[in-house]
Every structure is written in structure tokens, then in C-alpha cells.
Amino acid sequence: MAPRETRFKCLHCGHEYTGTYDPDNVTERTCPKCRSNSVRRLPDVKPTEKK
Amino acid sequence: MMDVGRHPRIELMTFSEVESVTGYVGNFQVTVRKKARYVDASECTACAECSKVCPVAVPDEYQQGFSSRKAIYLPFPQAVPSAYILNMENCLGNNPIACGKCAEVCEKKCINYDDQDELVKIEVGVIITATGMQVYDPTEYDEYGYTRYENVITSMEFERLICAGGPTEGHFIRPSDRRAPQTIGFIQCVGSRSRDGRGNPYCSNICCMNTVKDTLLLCDHYPGIEAKVFYMDIRAFGKGFEDLYMRSKEEGVRYIRGIPGEVIENPDTRNLTLTVENTTTGRLEKHELEMIVLSQGVIPRQDGDSIRKLLTLSTTSDGFIMESHPKLKPVDAPTRGIYLAGCVESPKDVKDSVTQASAAAARASILLNAGKTKVEAITSQIDTDKCNYCGICAKVCPYNAILAPDRKAEKAPIIIQAACAGCGACAAECPQDAITMRHFTDEQMMAQIEAILEVEPHKHLLTFACNWCSYAGGDDAGTARLQYPTTCRLIRTMCSGRVDEKFVWHAFRLGAPIVLVSGCHFSDCHYISAVRWTQKRMDRMWNKLDKLGIRPERLRLEWISAAEGQKFAKVMREIEDAVKAVTTEEIEFTMKVLAEEEAKNKAKKEKRKAKAAAEVTA
């Protein structure tokens, strides 16, 4: 799978930011605001299907 | 090198590349591609007759492009074996033979245009990796004009120019007009200790002393030459190095503390004007020099990633191969039976490389002489009855210690005990719970969780800490007398990769307000890439918590190294505040939801089992 832009959320300070996520090369995540590593990759929002 | 070439028990395979490495300590199977050299090395006497008649001339890589070589050539004067090599990319004609002059003059008839690459399979007990490094290309430092000005050269190019075996036979000349320069400047730390996005942040270790040596050579060969060194710090640690530095100063070499900001060439004289802030005097200075040498740093090999993958090694953030332990196992790779020597591990000089190589050889011989190896009793084992041959364990294992299962043949995976390092990632990822990690079994882990949360669970901060980093970070915090909450309870695992999802769910079910998973930073992971699986698992768990209506904030993740006692204490204090913010209602809701979830899963499992049993009966 190719790297893609993803939203991340820091579970310590609540800061949300966009970053690159590569499922084949998982890298260490650090919140740019508070330096915590409890950074959750928010689930991708699926586009709504057209009827 | 000559001794190695002549040694009866050493087989030297030059111009060869390792294609694949399989197996484990004591039983490595290595496939080596011996590239076609089109010259029979055993017959070639290096008479050079072939090279004399070759009509092709290309830049000589060994001489840094200052001279040319032929298509058939000796790579460098002291090459072992001392045999010529034919570069087919440069040769005028292979198929059909358009030239063939070299073959005509070769008396020994050792040139063979039809030579082919050969794959050789060898079995070895241990592997020593000594693949070296590369020098940094300073072209991105445009202010020094390396690509624009002929008289700006690198330290490697300087080396060839001053060498008696070099293109100028040791006569140091400047490239623009081929006369000996009277003033020369050395710019240090080109590509090293850089924080501006260019080059590398680390110190390349060898450049300072290399420049000191170069200035002494110049002073010795050309008395009266004016040499200036522009530096930020001269790092002359090591036996006799400070003396050498002092000798260079006594010879009249001027050391100016400051890294130049600009180099401009005078088009008429081809002299170079360098602007620098002398940080000792605080003044802006201009120096006119006839030649400038850029003291380039060293970088990991460009093909380092393929070496890392071949040998299942890991790299530090600098890109060099990581050792098993920086203090206790500095020459051992994390994969058992593989040792490191020289600049593959970090930039180092000849003396340190030889020291490390001797240590690696000694470590290897211990293993080879013993003929057997001891494995810590923390390896994994598979319950073949539970296994459903999904193969996740083989995919997860950072050491390739698990032979993948065969679903069709119903052949369960096999764990090679000698290769298993005991990270426990396979046990944590196995969806069937078919893998047990000795001494860190599910039962043992669950019992620890239950013991911690037996009394007043809502007050305790349950932390999973990896043995090598986070747990040691806690130790560091303790020895430094750093204060952190007494309610913190640590469960040690060998790697954070061992923290199974069910441990976390069990803790929450028992009323844990917050669970913290902590491990090594990615670049410090003692189990190559096991920590990456922790990160993936955490994402899965956060998503599940969200889905169940439980705040994902209650599951925390922190990477804490053994030296980060302060971070450990800070994290614990912060999480203690978060623990206090979790309400009793929230904990009760979590316990209820997870208990229902567990019951649901149990029922599903039973149903599946019954279905499978019915199928078997039918």
C-alpha cells in the first residue's frame, strides 16, 4: 500500500494534525505540540457513495 | 590484504555480491554472485600488456577522476588478487567483438569475453559484516562552489593528489593551472554536525584528524606553504592525536574557529576568497586562498538498506547498522551469529575499525569453537493443535525465525529456537493464541495484571514497560531520585511487541483507569522492528475503544529510552493527573461493555467450535 496523507490526533493534548502514513513503513509518531507519543491515526473517512 | 589473499583457510571472493542469506546462527546459507570479470584471475600476471593496447579511456574512479583508466584495468595498485578486470560497459565490443586487442596480446590467454556471472552457495556458521561507508557528496553546499570552482576539491581528491601513487605522482598541484599552490584552506565539518537540513547531524569522527594529517603532509612536502583550517571544534581525542594537532600548529598551520559562509573565485587568478566569521575574535574575515579542501564527512552506504534486509538487521536514525548493545555487545548485531566491524556500525578511523574487527573475529571464533550456542529460555513455542496456519507469526517475526506454515498441507509454522530472540511479537499477534512465550506466558502476564488491580484498581496506573528501554528508564529515574507517583505499577516485558491486546482488555475489565504501553524508540528497538507492531496494535486498540464508546485517551503509548529517566518521571506524573480525571462511572461503564464484549466473543467461539466439530463428524 502506498503512503497516504492521514489525520493524527494526540491523545495527551488533543492536538490534531495531518501527516503521512505508510503502512509498510510505520514510523515513530510524536505530537508536534506536546511531544507525546500517544498519537492516534484517525480512521480514514470513506467517501459517501453516490446513489 | 596480501596475507588474507594467501591464507590457505581464507577464501577471498572479490568482485562478488551477496544475493541472499537464509538460515540462522551456525547454519547460514549464503548465495554469492561472483560477477564476471572476463579475465581469469588465477592466470593473470598483471603484466599490463592488455591495458596498453586498449583504445578506451574513461575517468579513473580510484583516482577520483583526475586521471583515466582503460576498459581493462587493475582496480588499484595493491588490489588482491593482483589481476586485471574488464569493464564490459566501457569495452568497445563484446558481442560481436569489435576490438579484441587485449585478447590478442594476452600471452596467458586469460581474457574470456563469454565469461558469465556465477552463483555460489556457501554454508557458514557466523557472518561478520564489514561493508564500510561512503563519503559525503558536498555539492549541496553550494556556497563553497565545489561544482563551480576547479580549485575547490574534497579531502578524498586531496588524498589522491598528495599520494605518491596518485595521478600527479605526489606532486600537489591545483587543478586549474597545474602549479603548486602557496596558500590552501581546509573547511571542516562539510556534511557533518549540520542542523540546517543539509548533510548529517552526527560527527563523522575522522575528518579532524585527517585534516591535521593532511596539513602535516603539506608542511613536510612544501615547507613555507600557508595552510589555514576553518573549524567549529577540533576533535583530537585518541592516543597521540592531541600531539599531532599541536605539531600541526607548531608547523605554522593556522586554525581559525569559524565555518565559512561563502567562497568566491577571482576569474583572472582563479584564486578563491573565503568569508568567515572568526568566532574567537568576533570579526568577519576574508582570506584569499589558492586552493580549498572540503573536509567531507562520511555517510552510510547507499545500498545499506539491502544489506540490512539481507541480514535482518536494524539501523539507527543515522542510517548506520545498530549494534546489539552499545556498551555490552558493541560488535554483535541484534541477530544472533552476525557481527559488525568498521564503519558499517558508525564512522570510525582505521585503528578503531581494526579494534572492532579483531573483537568481531574473536566473538565469532568463540561461537565457532564451541560449536553450539546457548539460547535464553524466553523463546516462543507453537501449540500446533491451536494453529490455523494463518502465517501471521512468520510475517511478524523480525528475525525470520519462524518458518511459514503451509495451509494446504496443514503444516504448522516452525520456530527456529536458535534464531528466536524472544521479543514475543508473534505471541501477541497470534489470533489463535497458539504461541506461548516462555517465562512471559499469557497466564503469567494475566496474573501480574490481576495482582496489580486486585485492590483499589481505580487508583493504579498500570504500565507495560519493555526490558531494555522503558523499564531501564524507570531505573534511571529512580537512581536519579526523580519523583514520580507511587501508584505507578510496572509489568516488564522483553519488548513492547509482547503486549497482547487481551492484556489491555483484561486490565480495563478489572477496572484500570488508564493503561500505558511503553517501549524503545524505533531507532533503539532491540528486536529490530518488533516495536512497529506495537504501534500498529495500538492503532487497532484505539479504534476498538472508540467503537465501544470508551475514550481512547485512556490507553496511552510512550517511547522512553533507558537514558530518559526524566521523561519517564514526567510521563508518569502526567498520566497520574489523567488517572484522577477518570470517573468511577466511566470505569464501571468500561468494565460492563468489555464484559459483554467478552461474553459475545466467547459465544461466537463456541459456535465456531461446534460448527467445526459438526463438520468433522459429517
PDB file of C-alpha atoms in Angstrom, chain A residues 9-14 21-30 34-43, chain B residues 516 520-523 532 535-536 539 542-544 546 552-560 567 570 574-575:
ATOM      1  CA  LYS A   9      -4.707  13.032  16.996  1.00  0.00           C
ATOM      2  CA  CYS A  10      -2.637  13.359  20.120  1.00  0.00           C
ATOM      3  CA  LEU A  11      -4.395  11.584  22.980  1.00  0.00           C
ATOM      4  CA  HIS A  12      -2.467  13.604  25.522  1.00  0.00           C
ATOM      5  CA  CYS A  13      -3.148  17.193  24.445  1.00  0.00           C
ATOM      6  CA  GLY A  14      -5.855  16.637  21.818  1.00  0.00           C
ATOM      7  CA  TYR A  21       1.170   7.303   6.935  1.00  0.00           C
ATOM      8  CA  ASP A  22       2.915   4.416   5.239  1.00  0.00           C
ATOM      9  CA  PRO A  23       1.502   1.039   6.326  1.00  0.00           C
ATOM     10  CA  ASP A  24       4.632  -0.686   5.023  1.00  0.00           C
ATOM     11  CA  ASN A  25       6.995   1.563   6.914  1.00  0.00           C
ATOM     12  CA  VAL A  26       5.470   2.554  10.235  1.00  0.00           C
ATOM     13  CA  THR A  27       7.461   5.348  11.815  1.00  0.00           C
ATOM     14  CA  GLU A  28       7.622   6.750  15.314  1.00  0.00           C
ATOM     15  CA  ARG A  29       4.933   9.338  15.962  1.00  0.00           C
ATOM     16  CA  THR A  30       5.422  12.340  18.183  1.00  0.00           C
ATOM     17  CA  CYS A  34       3.361  18.336  23.339  1.00  0.00           C
ATOM     18  CA  ARG A  35       5.936  15.682  22.220  1.00  0.00           C
ATOM     19  CA  SER A  36       3.750  12.826  23.495  1.00  0.00           C
ATOM     20  CA  ASN A  37       3.871   9.515  21.600  1.00  0.00           C
ATOM     21  CA  SER A  38       0.209   8.734  22.241  1.00  0.00           C
ATOM     22  CA  VAL A  39      -0.653   9.786  18.728  1.00  0.00           C
ATOM     23  CA  ARG A  40      -3.609   8.022  17.198  1.00  0.00           C
ATOM     24  CA  ARG A  41      -4.044   7.632  13.486  1.00  0.00           C
ATOM     25  CA  LEU A  42      -7.647   8.618  12.914  1.00  0.00           C
ATOM     26  CA  PRO A  43      -9.623   6.212  10.739  1.00  0.00           C
TER      27      PRO A  43
ATOM     28  CA  LEU B 516       0.215   2.777  29.498  1.00  0.00           C
ATOM     29  CA  CYS B 520      12.001   1.698  22.999  1.00  0.00           C
ATOM     30  CA  HIS B 521      12.203   4.478  20.463  1.00  0.00           C
ATOM     31  CA  PHE B 522      12.043   2.972  16.972  1.00  0.00           C
ATOM     32  CA  SER B 523      15.735   3.561  16.385  1.00  0.00           C
ATOM     33  CA  ARG B 532       6.484  -1.247  14.839  1.00  0.00           C
ATOM     34  CA  GLN B 535       2.344   0.886  17.086  1.00  0.00           C
ATOM     35  CA  LYS B 536       0.047  -0.978  14.673  1.00  0.00           C
ATOM     36  CA  ASP B 539      -3.963   1.852  16.425  1.00  0.00           C
ATOM     37  CA  TRP B 542      -7.672   2.810  19.912  1.00  0.00           C
ATOM     38  CA  ASN B 543     -10.143   2.181  17.094  1.00  0.00           C
ATOM     39  CA  LYS B 544     -11.821  -0.572  19.058  1.00  0.00           C
ATOM     40  CA  ASP B 546     -13.683   4.303  20.125  1.00  0.00           C
ATOM     41  CA  PRO B 552      -9.194   6.123  23.514  1.00  0.00           C
ATOM     42  CA  GLU B 553      -7.320   8.638  25.701  1.00  0.00           C
ATOM     43  CA  ARG B 554      -7.341   6.013  28.446  1.00  0.00           C
ATOM     44  CA  LEU B 555      -4.852   3.891  26.538  1.00  0.00           C
ATOM     45  CA  ARG B 556      -1.503   5.603  26.293  1.00  0.00           C
ATOM     46  CA  LEU B 557       1.697   4.917  24.399  1.00  0.00           C
ATOM     47  CA  GLU B 558       5.116   6.378  25.135  1.00  0.00           C
ATOM     48  CA  TRP B 559       8.569   5.599  23.784  1.00  0.00           C
ATOM     49  CA  ILE B 560      11.083   6.027  26.602  1.00  0.00           C
ATOM     50  CA  LYS B 567      10.846  11.594  30.517  1.00  0.00           C
ATOM     51  CA  LYS B 570       7.320  13.301  33.561  1.00  0.00           C
ATOM     52  CA  GLU B 574       1.158  13.499  33.603  1.00  0.00           C
ATOM     53  CA  ILE B 575      -0.674  10.193  33.451  1.00  0.00           C
TER      54      ILE B 575
END
